[in-house]
XYZ file of C-alpha atoms in Angstrom:
647
model
C -35.227 -15.133 5.006
C -36.659 -17.927 2.663
C -36.872 -18.523 -1.048
C -39.000 -20.819 -3.282
C -37.830 -22.461 -6.599
C -41.135 -23.726 -7.963
C -43.433 -24.926 -5.313
C -40.002 -26.471 -3.279
C -38.844 -23.821 -0.251
C -35.062 -23.211 -0.065
C -33.813 -22.193 3.515
C -31.161 -19.603 2.770
C -28.595 -21.400 5.357
C -25.449 -19.866 5.587
C -23.379 -23.755 6.399
C -24.518 -22.979 2.706
C -23.182 -20.009 1.112
C -20.143 -19.957 -1.337
C -20.271 -16.289 -1.817
C -21.061 -12.695 -0.924
C -21.649 -10.022 -3.239
C -21.561 -6.022 -2.743
C -25.216 -7.244 -4.199
C -26.561 -11.127 -4.004
C -25.507 -14.129 -1.744
C -25.304 -17.005 -3.127
C -25.663 -20.234 -1.770
C -25.448 -24.229 -2.601
C -28.049 -26.144 -3.801
C -26.438 -28.794 -4.909
C -26.671 -30.693 -7.674
C -23.773 -28.907 -9.579
C -27.092 -25.497 -8.870
C -25.913 -22.622 -6.841
C -28.900 -20.051 -5.708
C -28.527 -16.402 -6.142
C -31.156 -14.304 -3.519
C -30.615 -10.119 -3.869
C -29.631 -8.418 -0.519
C -33.262 -6.379 0.742
C -33.562 -3.165 2.116
C -33.146 -4.526 5.810
C -29.868 -7.226 5.318
C -27.182 -6.326 7.585
C -25.287 -5.358 5.730
C -26.788 -2.840 4.373
C -27.657 -1.410 8.228
C -27.358 2.407 8.712
C -26.923 3.100 4.787
C -29.799 4.748 3.242
C -28.090 4.270 -0.202
C -27.424 1.199 -0.332
C -30.716 0.484 1.265
C -32.077 2.628 -1.021
C -30.826 0.981 -4.129
C -31.482 -2.634 -3.228
C -35.536 -1.848 -3.058
C -35.253 -0.997 -6.731
C -32.959 -3.089 -7.741
C -35.427 -5.878 -6.712
C -37.962 -3.759 -8.069
C -35.980 -3.502 -11.711
C -35.845 -7.638 -12.118
C -38.915 -7.896 -11.693
C -39.900 -7.440 -15.194
C -36.592 -8.355 -16.570
C -36.224 -11.334 -15.474
C -39.089 -12.911 -17.117
C -37.517 -11.344 -20.527
C -33.711 -12.521 -20.027
C -33.437 -13.856 -23.484
C -32.436 -18.031 -24.302
C -29.298 -19.726 -26.130
C -27.111 -16.912 -24.306
C -23.744 -19.237 -24.662
C -22.698 -21.776 -22.307
C -19.953 -20.463 -20.698
C -22.876 -17.857 -19.813
C -24.342 -18.488 -16.186
C -27.678 -17.508 -17.015
C -30.969 -17.892 -15.252
C -32.126 -21.647 -14.540
C -35.094 -21.031 -12.556
C -36.484 -17.810 -10.793
C -36.501 -18.035 -6.834
C -39.645 -16.084 -4.833
C -41.019 -15.410 -2.554
C -43.979 -17.418 -0.414
C -46.263 -15.530 -2.545
C -44.685 -16.741 -5.800
C -45.161 -14.089 -7.142
C -41.578 -11.452 -6.262
C -38.802 -12.598 -7.495
C -35.672 -12.964 -5.364
C -33.057 -14.133 -7.194
C -32.624 -16.805 -9.688
C -31.101 -20.761 -9.852
C -27.617 -20.990 -11.726
C -25.554 -23.603 -12.553
C -22.068 -23.772 -10.381
C -19.020 -23.571 -12.110
C -16.845 -25.396 -9.222
C -13.202 -24.576 -8.849
C -13.858 -21.373 -9.676
C -11.185 -17.903 -9.946
C -12.652 -14.796 -10.998
C -9.948 -13.134 -13.450
C -9.123 -10.484 -11.140
C -6.627 -12.955 -9.640
C -4.894 -13.276 -12.313
C -3.722 -10.605 -12.952
C -1.918 -10.504 -9.212
C 1.768 -11.685 -9.871
C 1.562 -13.601 -7.107
C -0.038 -15.222 -9.419
C 2.657 -15.564 -12.310
C 4.887 -16.294 -9.754
C 3.008 -19.161 -8.701
C 3.364 -20.919 -12.153
C -0.118 -19.308 -14.191
C 1.549 -19.249 -17.571
C 1.382 -16.236 -19.452
C 0.387 -19.046 -22.825
C -1.913 -19.769 -20.701
C -3.379 -16.507 -19.737
C -4.039 -15.179 -23.482
C -5.328 -18.485 -23.849
C -8.596 -18.157 -21.248
C -8.596 -14.416 -22.902
C -8.696 -15.236 -26.806
C -11.839 -18.145 -25.500
C -13.037 -15.020 -23.144
C -14.008 -12.801 -26.242
C -15.639 -15.994 -28.495
C -18.362 -15.699 -25.986
C -18.314 -11.380 -25.557
C -19.289 -11.686 -29.075
C -21.848 -14.945 -29.317
C -23.244 -12.724 -26.438
C -23.300 -9.796 -28.725
C -24.731 -11.398 -31.917
C -27.803 -12.413 -29.381
C -28.201 -9.235 -29.380
C -27.168 -8.409 -25.606
C -24.619 -6.516 -23.715
C -22.946 -7.135 -21.013
C -22.555 -3.650 -19.817
C -21.267 -3.574 -16.311
C -18.064 -6.336 -17.556
C -15.494 -6.849 -15.179
C -12.626 -9.714 -13.539
C -14.467 -10.499 -11.100
C -17.913 -11.658 -13.298
C -15.631 -13.102 -15.550
C -15.124 -16.311 -12.982
C -12.325 -19.181 -14.979
C -12.499 -23.240 -14.368
C -10.274 -26.131 -16.701
C -9.106 -22.811 -18.695
C -12.454 -21.285 -19.561
C -13.332 -18.404 -18.711
C -17.396 -17.300 -17.559
C -20.053 -14.918 -17.244
C -21.574 -14.524 -14.868
C -23.660 -11.421 -12.793
C -26.181 -12.187 -16.286
C -29.261 -10.655 -14.355
C -26.655 -7.179 -15.077
C -26.945 -7.993 -18.564
C -28.395 -4.361 -20.661
C -31.165 -6.205 -23.874
C -34.028 -5.218 -25.082
C -35.619 -1.650 -22.744
C -33.728 -3.458 -19.878
C -30.393 -1.074 -19.540
C -27.574 -1.891 -17.093
C -27.043 1.147 -14.545
C -24.025 -0.825 -12.463
C -20.300 0.044 -13.182
C -16.836 -0.094 -11.325
C -14.652 2.023 -11.801
C -11.411 0.561 -13.944
C -13.450 -1.419 -16.439
C -16.181 1.580 -17.438
C -15.201 3.094 -21.192
C -14.403 6.763 -19.835
C -16.792 8.602 -23.399
C -19.969 7.284 -21.545
C -18.316 8.992 -18.569
C -18.587 13.181 -17.534
C -15.314 13.962 -18.439
C -15.965 17.284 -15.282
C -16.167 15.121 -12.076
C -13.572 14.240 -10.299
C -13.650 10.299 -11.532
C -15.260 8.059 -14.120
C -18.949 7.708 -13.160
C -21.373 6.121 -16.101
C -23.912 8.738 -17.670
C -24.557 7.347 -21.330
C -26.180 3.690 -22.042
C -23.681 0.961 -22.550
C -22.917 -0.060 -26.464
C -20.974 -3.241 -27.352
C -17.642 -0.837 -27.641
C -17.958 -0.112 -24.385
C -17.758 -4.270 -23.405
C -14.726 -4.047 -26.111
C -12.836 -1.275 -24.079
C -13.204 -3.153 -21.256
C -12.026 -6.473 -22.831
C -9.328 -4.247 -24.037
C -8.523 -3.379 -19.531
C -8.652 -6.900 -19.075
C -5.995 -8.719 -21.888
C -4.259 -5.523 -20.136
C -4.444 -6.038 -16.542
C -4.204 -10.338 -17.016
C -1.239 -9.761 -19.287
C 0.725 -7.065 -17.677
C -0.736 -7.065 -14.218
C -0.826 -3.125 -14.531
C -4.581 -1.475 -15.856
C -4.443 1.497 -18.460
C -4.265 3.794 -15.714
C -2.153 1.891 -13.083
C 1.266 4.041 -11.468
C 1.703 7.350 -10.418
C 1.298 9.880 -12.570
C 3.504 12.402 -11.214
C 4.648 15.730 -13.646
C 6.761 18.037 -13.644
C 4.179 20.963 -13.734
C 1.613 21.645 -11.049
C -0.469 22.477 -13.292
C -1.226 19.070 -15.394
C -1.215 17.562 -11.955
C -4.193 15.782 -12.308
C -6.451 13.214 -8.934
C -5.116 9.493 -9.407
C -8.957 9.078 -10.219
C -9.726 11.506 -13.066
C -6.788 10.169 -15.067
C -9.240 8.427 -17.013
C -11.526 10.795 -18.194
C -6.982 12.555 -19.250
C -6.688 9.440 -21.296
C -3.513 9.518 -18.621
C -2.347 5.929 -19.300
C 0.204 4.128 -18.308
C 1.892 4.345 -21.767
C 2.616 8.352 -20.329
C 6.459 9.095 -20.100
C 5.432 11.091 -17.391
C 3.301 8.120 -15.124
C 5.608 5.712 -13.600
C 5.067 2.629 -13.795
C 3.958 0.036 -10.959
C 7.335 -1.712 -9.859
C 6.119 -5.415 -9.056
C 4.095 -4.642 -13.393
C 5.660 -6.974 -15.844
C 7.241 -4.406 -18.296
C 4.590 -3.891 -21.768
C 7.579 -4.721 -23.551
C 7.513 -8.407 -23.293
C 4.361 -7.880 -26.134
C 4.794 -7.496 -29.478
C 4.275 -4.330 -30.787
C 0.691 -4.633 -33.110
C -0.581 -5.942 -29.973
C 0.425 -3.314 -27.699
C -0.279 0.083 -30.867
C -3.942 -1.776 -30.344
C -4.393 -1.086 -26.914
C -3.202 2.020 -26.774
C -4.994 3.192 -29.659
C -8.210 1.756 -27.267
C -7.354 3.808 -24.572
C -5.297 6.737 -25.389
C -7.218 7.735 -29.312
C -10.761 6.840 -28.114
C -10.469 3.657 -30.903
C -13.517 1.184 -30.105
C -15.240 -1.924 -31.855
C -14.333 -5.580 -32.281
C -10.886 -6.788 -29.919
C -9.310 -8.016 -32.730
C -8.737 -11.140 -31.943
C -6.047 -12.912 -34.259
C -3.324 -10.446 -31.351
C -3.944 -13.424 -28.954
C -4.531 -15.726 -31.277
C -0.819 -14.837 -32.668
C 0.641 -14.974 -29.339
C 3.808 -17.000 -28.717
C 5.643 -16.924 -25.510
C 8.837 -18.149 -24.531
C 11.079 -17.754 -21.289
C 14.339 -16.337 -21.521
C 17.415 -18.889 -20.694
C 19.042 -15.903 -20.131
C 16.976 -13.664 -17.968
C 13.207 -15.895 -16.798
C 11.610 -13.507 -18.639
C 8.589 -14.648 -20.725
C 7.975 -12.892 -23.213
C 6.248 -12.702 -26.892
C 9.089 -11.657 -28.499
C 11.329 -11.866 -31.739
C 14.635 -11.488 -28.704
C 14.041 -10.670 -25.232
C 13.293 -7.363 -24.653
C 15.143 -7.010 -21.186
C 17.853 -8.246 -22.451
C 18.323 -6.500 -25.593
C 18.097 -3.164 -23.004
C 20.196 -4.365 -20.465
C 24.627 -3.316 -20.424
C 25.812 -7.074 -20.858
C 29.091 -6.952 -18.938
C 26.567 -4.762 -15.960
C 26.852 -6.927 -13.108
C 25.151 -6.190 -9.549
C 27.060 -5.986 -6.118
C 26.009 -7.988 -3.224
C 26.107 -5.122 -1.119
C 24.496 -1.516 -2.083
C 24.877 2.024 0.825
C 22.173 3.625 -0.752
C 21.580 7.022 1.525
C 21.561 5.691 5.154
C 20.970 2.030 4.293
C 23.021 -1.210 3.062
C 21.759 -2.810 1.410
C 22.803 -6.777 1.717
C 21.561 -9.736 -1.097
C 21.087 -12.801 0.770
C 19.028 -15.267 -1.245
C 19.084 -14.428 -4.969
C 17.234 -17.627 -7.811
C 16.677 -17.750 -11.580
C 13.281 -19.176 -10.489
C 11.141 -18.447 -8.217
C 10.756 -17.547 -4.338
C 7.657 -19.627 -3.061
C 7.765 -19.262 1.212
C 9.750 -17.219 3.570
C 10.415 -16.554 7.491
C 12.124 -15.344 10.389
C 12.865 -17.097 13.095
C 14.911 -17.827 16.162
C 16.805 -19.928 13.672
C 17.019 -16.996 11.430
C 16.116 -17.334 7.218
C 14.394 -19.593 5.953
C 12.829 -20.108 1.789
C 11.748 -22.286 -0.550
C 12.064 -21.485 -3.472
C 11.667 -23.217 -7.176
C 14.523 -24.165 -9.218
C 15.210 -26.008 -12.364
C 12.087 -27.921 -11.989
C 12.463 -28.975 -8.029
C 11.344 -27.251 -4.795
C 14.078 -26.305 -2.539
C 15.434 -24.797 0.439
C 17.928 -21.965 1.589
C 20.138 -24.433 2.635
C 19.428 -25.841 -1.352
C 18.655 -28.944 -0.407
C 15.736 -30.484 -2.805
C 12.414 -31.330 -0.823
C 10.653 -31.701 -3.872
C 10.713 -32.296 -7.534
C 7.569 -31.218 -9.543
C 6.468 -27.625 -11.009
C 4.555 -25.054 -8.196
C 0.349 -24.861 -9.287
C -1.547 -21.445 -9.012
C -3.745 -22.888 -6.967
C -1.347 -23.972 -4.141
C -0.435 -22.212 -1.078
C 3.164 -22.024 0.667
C 5.037 -22.098 4.300
C 7.440 -22.441 6.034
C 7.994 -23.354 9.799
C 12.017 -24.034 10.994
C 13.081 -26.378 8.624
C 9.398 -28.040 7.893
C 8.246 -27.173 4.692
C 3.810 -27.003 4.048
C 1.780 -27.958 0.648
C -1.265 -26.467 0.747
C -3.666 -28.331 -2.226
C -7.226 -28.824 -3.092
C -8.449 -30.045 1.683
C -4.941 -31.656 2.189
C -1.385 -30.013 3.588
C 1.361 -31.675 3.388
C 4.108 -31.694 5.784
C 8.147 -32.222 4.532
C 10.161 -32.469 6.789
C 13.594 -33.716 7.441
C 14.558 -37.513 7.742
C 10.762 -37.866 8.393
C 7.748 -39.466 6.124
C 5.019 -36.938 4.812
C 2.325 -35.393 6.856
C -1.183 -35.360 5.545
C -3.899 -33.538 7.023
C -7.647 -33.006 5.375
C -8.169 -29.445 5.276
C -11.425 -26.669 3.903
C -11.149 -24.290 1.699
C -12.317 -21.076 1.081
C -12.598 -21.052 -3.363
C -9.372 -23.535 -4.844
C -7.598 -21.306 -1.787
C -6.399 -24.616 1.611
C -6.899 -22.959 4.365
C -4.178 -22.980 7.121
C -1.613 -20.951 8.737
C 1.763 -21.728 10.678
C 3.794 -19.639 13.829
C 7.189 -20.571 14.601
C 5.424 -23.031 17.278
C 2.767 -24.330 15.767
C 0.237 -25.369 12.338
C -3.176 -24.743 12.352
C -6.520 -25.124 9.818
C -9.804 -25.602 9.673
C -11.197 -28.040 8.449
C -15.630 -29.773 9.072
C -16.417 -26.863 10.635
C -13.877 -26.545 13.825
C -10.567 -24.524 13.751
C -7.395 -26.721 14.534
C -3.568 -26.306 15.868
C -1.066 -28.524 16.090
C -0.552 -30.106 19.815
C 3.103 -30.345 21.874
C 4.549 -34.187 22.097
C 2.834 -35.687 24.507
C -0.818 -32.841 24.805
C -3.597 -34.163 24.574
C -5.554 -34.940 21.856
C -8.780 -32.186 22.482
C -10.003 -33.080 19.434
C -10.439 -36.775 19.446
C -7.885 -36.786 16.308
C -4.466 -37.181 17.459
C -2.249 -34.771 16.881
C -4.454 -32.064 16.912
C -6.187 -29.892 19.561
C -9.837 -27.713 18.544
C -8.948 -23.820 19.703
C -13.075 -23.944 18.472
C -15.724 -23.903 16.077
C -16.233 -21.890 12.983
C -18.319 -22.202 9.336
C -17.038 -25.182 7.204
C -16.067 -23.794 3.971
C -16.102 -19.938 4.663
C -13.525 -19.201 7.027
C -10.426 -17.300 6.456
C -8.021 -16.416 9.488
C -4.883 -15.587 10.774
C -1.749 -16.677 12.984
C 0.613 -14.308 15.027
C 3.292 -15.195 17.875
C 1.294 -14.962 20.451
C -2.782 -14.756 19.155
C -4.501 -14.777 15.654
C -7.041 -13.615 13.944
C -10.650 -14.798 11.843
C -14.037 -13.545 10.292
C -16.386 -16.263 8.686
C -19.591 -14.104 6.063
C -22.956 -16.177 5.127
C -25.740 -15.014 3.857
C -26.959 -12.758 6.621
C -24.167 -14.058 8.689
C -20.361 -11.827 9.375
C -18.411 -12.864 12.689
C -14.894 -11.640 13.423
C -12.550 -13.832 16.152
C -9.439 -13.825 17.877
C -7.541 -16.964 20.200
C -5.129 -16.849 22.363
C -1.978 -18.624 19.871
C -1.258 -22.001 22.893
C -5.027 -21.366 24.289
C -8.225 -23.686 23.018
C -10.990 -21.133 22.587
C -12.181 -18.087 19.824
C -13.632 -14.881 20.631
C -16.277 -14.525 18.382
C -17.568 -10.659 19.476
C -15.030 -8.869 17.722
C -17.230 -5.819 16.161
C -14.370 -6.269 12.735
C -15.802 -2.826 10.471
C -16.062 -4.836 6.849
C -16.516 -2.307 4.808
C -19.674 -2.158 2.441
C -19.438 -4.205 -1.277
C -17.996 -6.873 -2.783
C -15.515 -8.187 -0.756
C -12.478 -9.067 -2.833
C -9.673 -10.232 -0.350
C -7.767 -10.121 2.794
C -4.712 -10.203 4.632
C -2.713 -9.583 7.406
C 0.080 -8.958 9.145
C 1.335 -9.310 13.548
C 3.545 -8.133 15.814
C 3.932 -9.213 19.125
C 3.939 -6.225 21.386
C 6.400 -4.701 23.101
C 6.425 -8.178 25.655
C 6.880 -10.778 23.694
C 6.137 -14.161 25.577
C 4.570 -16.255 25.032
C 0.292 -15.990 24.952
C -1.940 -16.050 28.348
C 0.347 -13.592 30.569
C -1.484 -10.275 32.627
C -0.193 -7.861 30.166
C -0.345 -3.536 30.121
C -2.435 -2.395 27.075
C 0.743 -0.826 26.456
C 2.097 -4.306 25.810
C -0.862 -6.191 23.633
C -0.102 -7.857 20.770
C -1.607 -6.628 17.126
C -2.857 -8.233 14.041
C -3.196 -5.355 11.410
C -5.639 -6.348 8.877
C -6.312 -5.322 5.385
C -9.549 -5.649 3.295
C -9.726 -5.269 -0.422
C -13.283 -4.306 -1.539
C -15.140 -3.588 -4.382
C -17.955 -0.360 -3.584
C -19.776 2.077 -5.789
C -17.666 0.952 -8.759
C -14.976 1.808 -7.152
C -12.186 -0.518 -4.842
C -11.896 0.608 -1.767
C -8.983 -0.577 1.169
C -9.134 -0.604 4.509
C -6.833 -1.778 7.660
C -8.312 -1.711 10.327
C -6.307 -2.957 13.880
C -7.149 -5.447 16.225
C -5.752 -6.333 19.404
C -5.034 -9.433 21.516
C -8.265 -9.152 23.230
C -10.144 -8.250 20.525
C -10.933 -4.603 20.789
C -10.379 -2.633 17.252
C -8.248 -0.099 18.202
C -8.306 2.431 14.843
C -9.219 1.563 10.953
C -7.995 3.474 7.383
C -8.993 3.781 4.744
C -7.629 4.143 0.987
C -8.528 3.210 -2.878
C -6.697 0.344 -4.575
C -3.677 1.812 -6.194
C -1.842 5.432 -5.902
C 1.402 5.010 -4.367
C 0.246 5.106 -1.590
C 0.620 2.525 2.246
C -3.058 1.717 1.840
C -2.595 1.758 -2.310
C -1.837 -1.786 -2.011
C -2.537 -4.204 0.524
C 0.819 -6.392 0.190
C 4.253 -5.755 1.043
C 3.383 -4.899 4.968
C 4.337 -5.575 7.856
C 4.729 -5.062 11.238
C 6.942 -4.534 14.740
C 7.148 -3.785 17.846
C 3.564 -1.863 17.949
C 4.022 -0.264 13.936
C 3.511 -1.077 10.747
C 6.190 -0.754 7.395
C 4.729 -1.261 4.046
C 6.727 -1.729 0.882
C 5.455 1.614 -1.818
C 7.447 2.091 -5.281
C 8.963 5.317 -3.526
C 10.205 3.263 -0.373
C 9.605 1.996 2.929
C 6.704 4.349 5.194
C 5.679 3.370 8.871
C 2.172 3.773 10.394
C 1.273 4.546 13.759
C -1.631 3.942 16.121
C -1.976 7.765 18.108
C -4.763 8.579 19.072
C -7.491 5.930 17.516
C -5.958 6.579 14.044
C -3.217 5.596 11.504
C -0.492 7.683 10.494
C 2.210 8.186 8.680
C 5.499 8.701 10.577
C 8.229 8.590 8.737
C 8.892 8.261 5.034
C 12.732 6.188 5.302
C 13.111 7.514 1.183
C 16.517 5.514 1.099
C 15.242 2.304 0.416
C 12.761 3.064 -2.646
C 15.755 1.261 -4.562
C 15.432 -2.007 -3.226
C 11.341 -2.495 -2.073
C 8.282 -2.940 -4.312
C 4.869 -2.508 -2.984
C 5.047 -5.892 -3.768
C 8.024 -6.632 -1.352
C 7.587 -9.173 1.464
C 9.013 -7.457 4.807
C 9.811 -9.946 7.587
C 11.743 -8.181 10.224
C 14.663 -9.759 11.781
C 17.082 -9.408 14.660
C 20.076 -8.059 11.746
C 16.808 -6.096 10.020
C 14.394 -5.290 7.657
C 14.750 -8.758 4.870
C 12.768 -8.062 1.518
C 11.435 -10.749 -0.037
C 10.945 -10.168 -4.168
C 10.243 -13.346 -6.830
C 13.624 -13.635 -7.589
C 15.932 -12.513 -4.482
C 15.541 -12.259 -1.274
C 17.354 -8.485 0.213
C 18.529 -7.453 3.987
C 18.290 -4.149 4.535
C 19.833 -2.260 7.740
C 18.724 0.977 8.266
C 20.448 3.639 10.396
């Protein structure tokens, strides 16, 4: 399908795609403009989904009058329709042109612990929230309600927050009919249902409720209904999804606060009280901006915690003489502290030479042996990896490889959004550039791509490809417009197999990660193996789907066959409650949860929780990175690496 801006025909080329949501595709028009085109009922993403097809038709019909009546003079921070796009008839609206915000991250990412560990300061977060507050107030002054206000339709670039998806705004007779579970005001929902479902029209108060959720999520890395509800009385139990309807928040004494989250006591009492009154006492109205403007953040010199109080709440509550032993026995688990820092651990891997790690402390990037790699500060847009003695740092379109005794190697790479696209295994480095997937060449090997030192693996879609690599093979995909392609590739041989039938979840894909096992036979790729010896990739996808955040695990063999898949809701404490905290070995998956490590296996085409290791509970969180080595299981947290041996 093509679209028309006035008399100009716009070819919807997947190579110009810059975004894919649950309802629309977005294309780069050049000159700082983008085109948003709603998916039609016959879009491949809706194949076999009758309800989604009907919703797509209704959505397009609803916008025929709404977009023509869209209010003018909204704040500059609103990415509003600038020109309507039509079909060939020039009468039926199919989308609209708008300003393009480059180099932006969704506010969703500001609520991820990894961003805070990667250089994003609490002061920067509160500054973004204060500016977003001004934008919300200005939108309301124009008689407009945002409606489905969530952290995916707020983009942050250069410290400024931009509100997108303006076509769903509520104004005049045009109601907003979509919602996101984590942000919808429970006062607008039917309390008799098992989960929040929008039942009444949005109002200004519901926008401020959603804003309060963003404040809490962005500052503390947990929303008001995060954690797991474990009441002492069986009669008090409710489904996790029903907690907003019962106002069972993280402030409840029977809710287990998530371990990776920032303790809420880092916030001053007046801000905590405001959040409590919104989420527990159902107070609505304009969120007090003065509480954000007054935040004065400082970093504790003793423990490194950022807080906005007169004294560090962590040190104040700790026993002054408390000393942690480097080795602890807990049930069947022997835990040994391998490495610790007052800074942050940025990357780690386990190879033939043992544990490798990259840390940042005291303004310097350090390796596990204390050697200095680089001076400076980490940035949230950086990606890090370690490969033996080499340290890899990617930012923007450049990957820098730092090796002892050698000049820095600089490699130009593609980005997906702000994420530089590269991966490593023990033997090689891999990156995407200009529509090709490339691999570092072995010394003396022929350069098949025409670039010295690199080998072309295969063709991919420029600027839209994600991939990961394991010991024996790699897995990747790209999605743009009506195109969705998944592929596998041998870790050592050129060529892609791009016929993988990957079951993508419906809705807007918000995150993806992958871990690999080497199969039961080990060794390099390319030799004949039986089915039980094949290596596996465990791919984890997150998507916003019908107002909910859904996680999907898909197990793909090295021959590209999908072996199993499972779905779960985000949160809730299960092994699928988070995408983080995973590693694979010898045909099974280990998943870290706040309750300990869980073993997951493929049985008869299904993913089964085969065993729990409750003795690991004190040493892991759902955000821990897990690495399997000959010595045992390495648990990598923000400031420590612990080796677990399980008897």
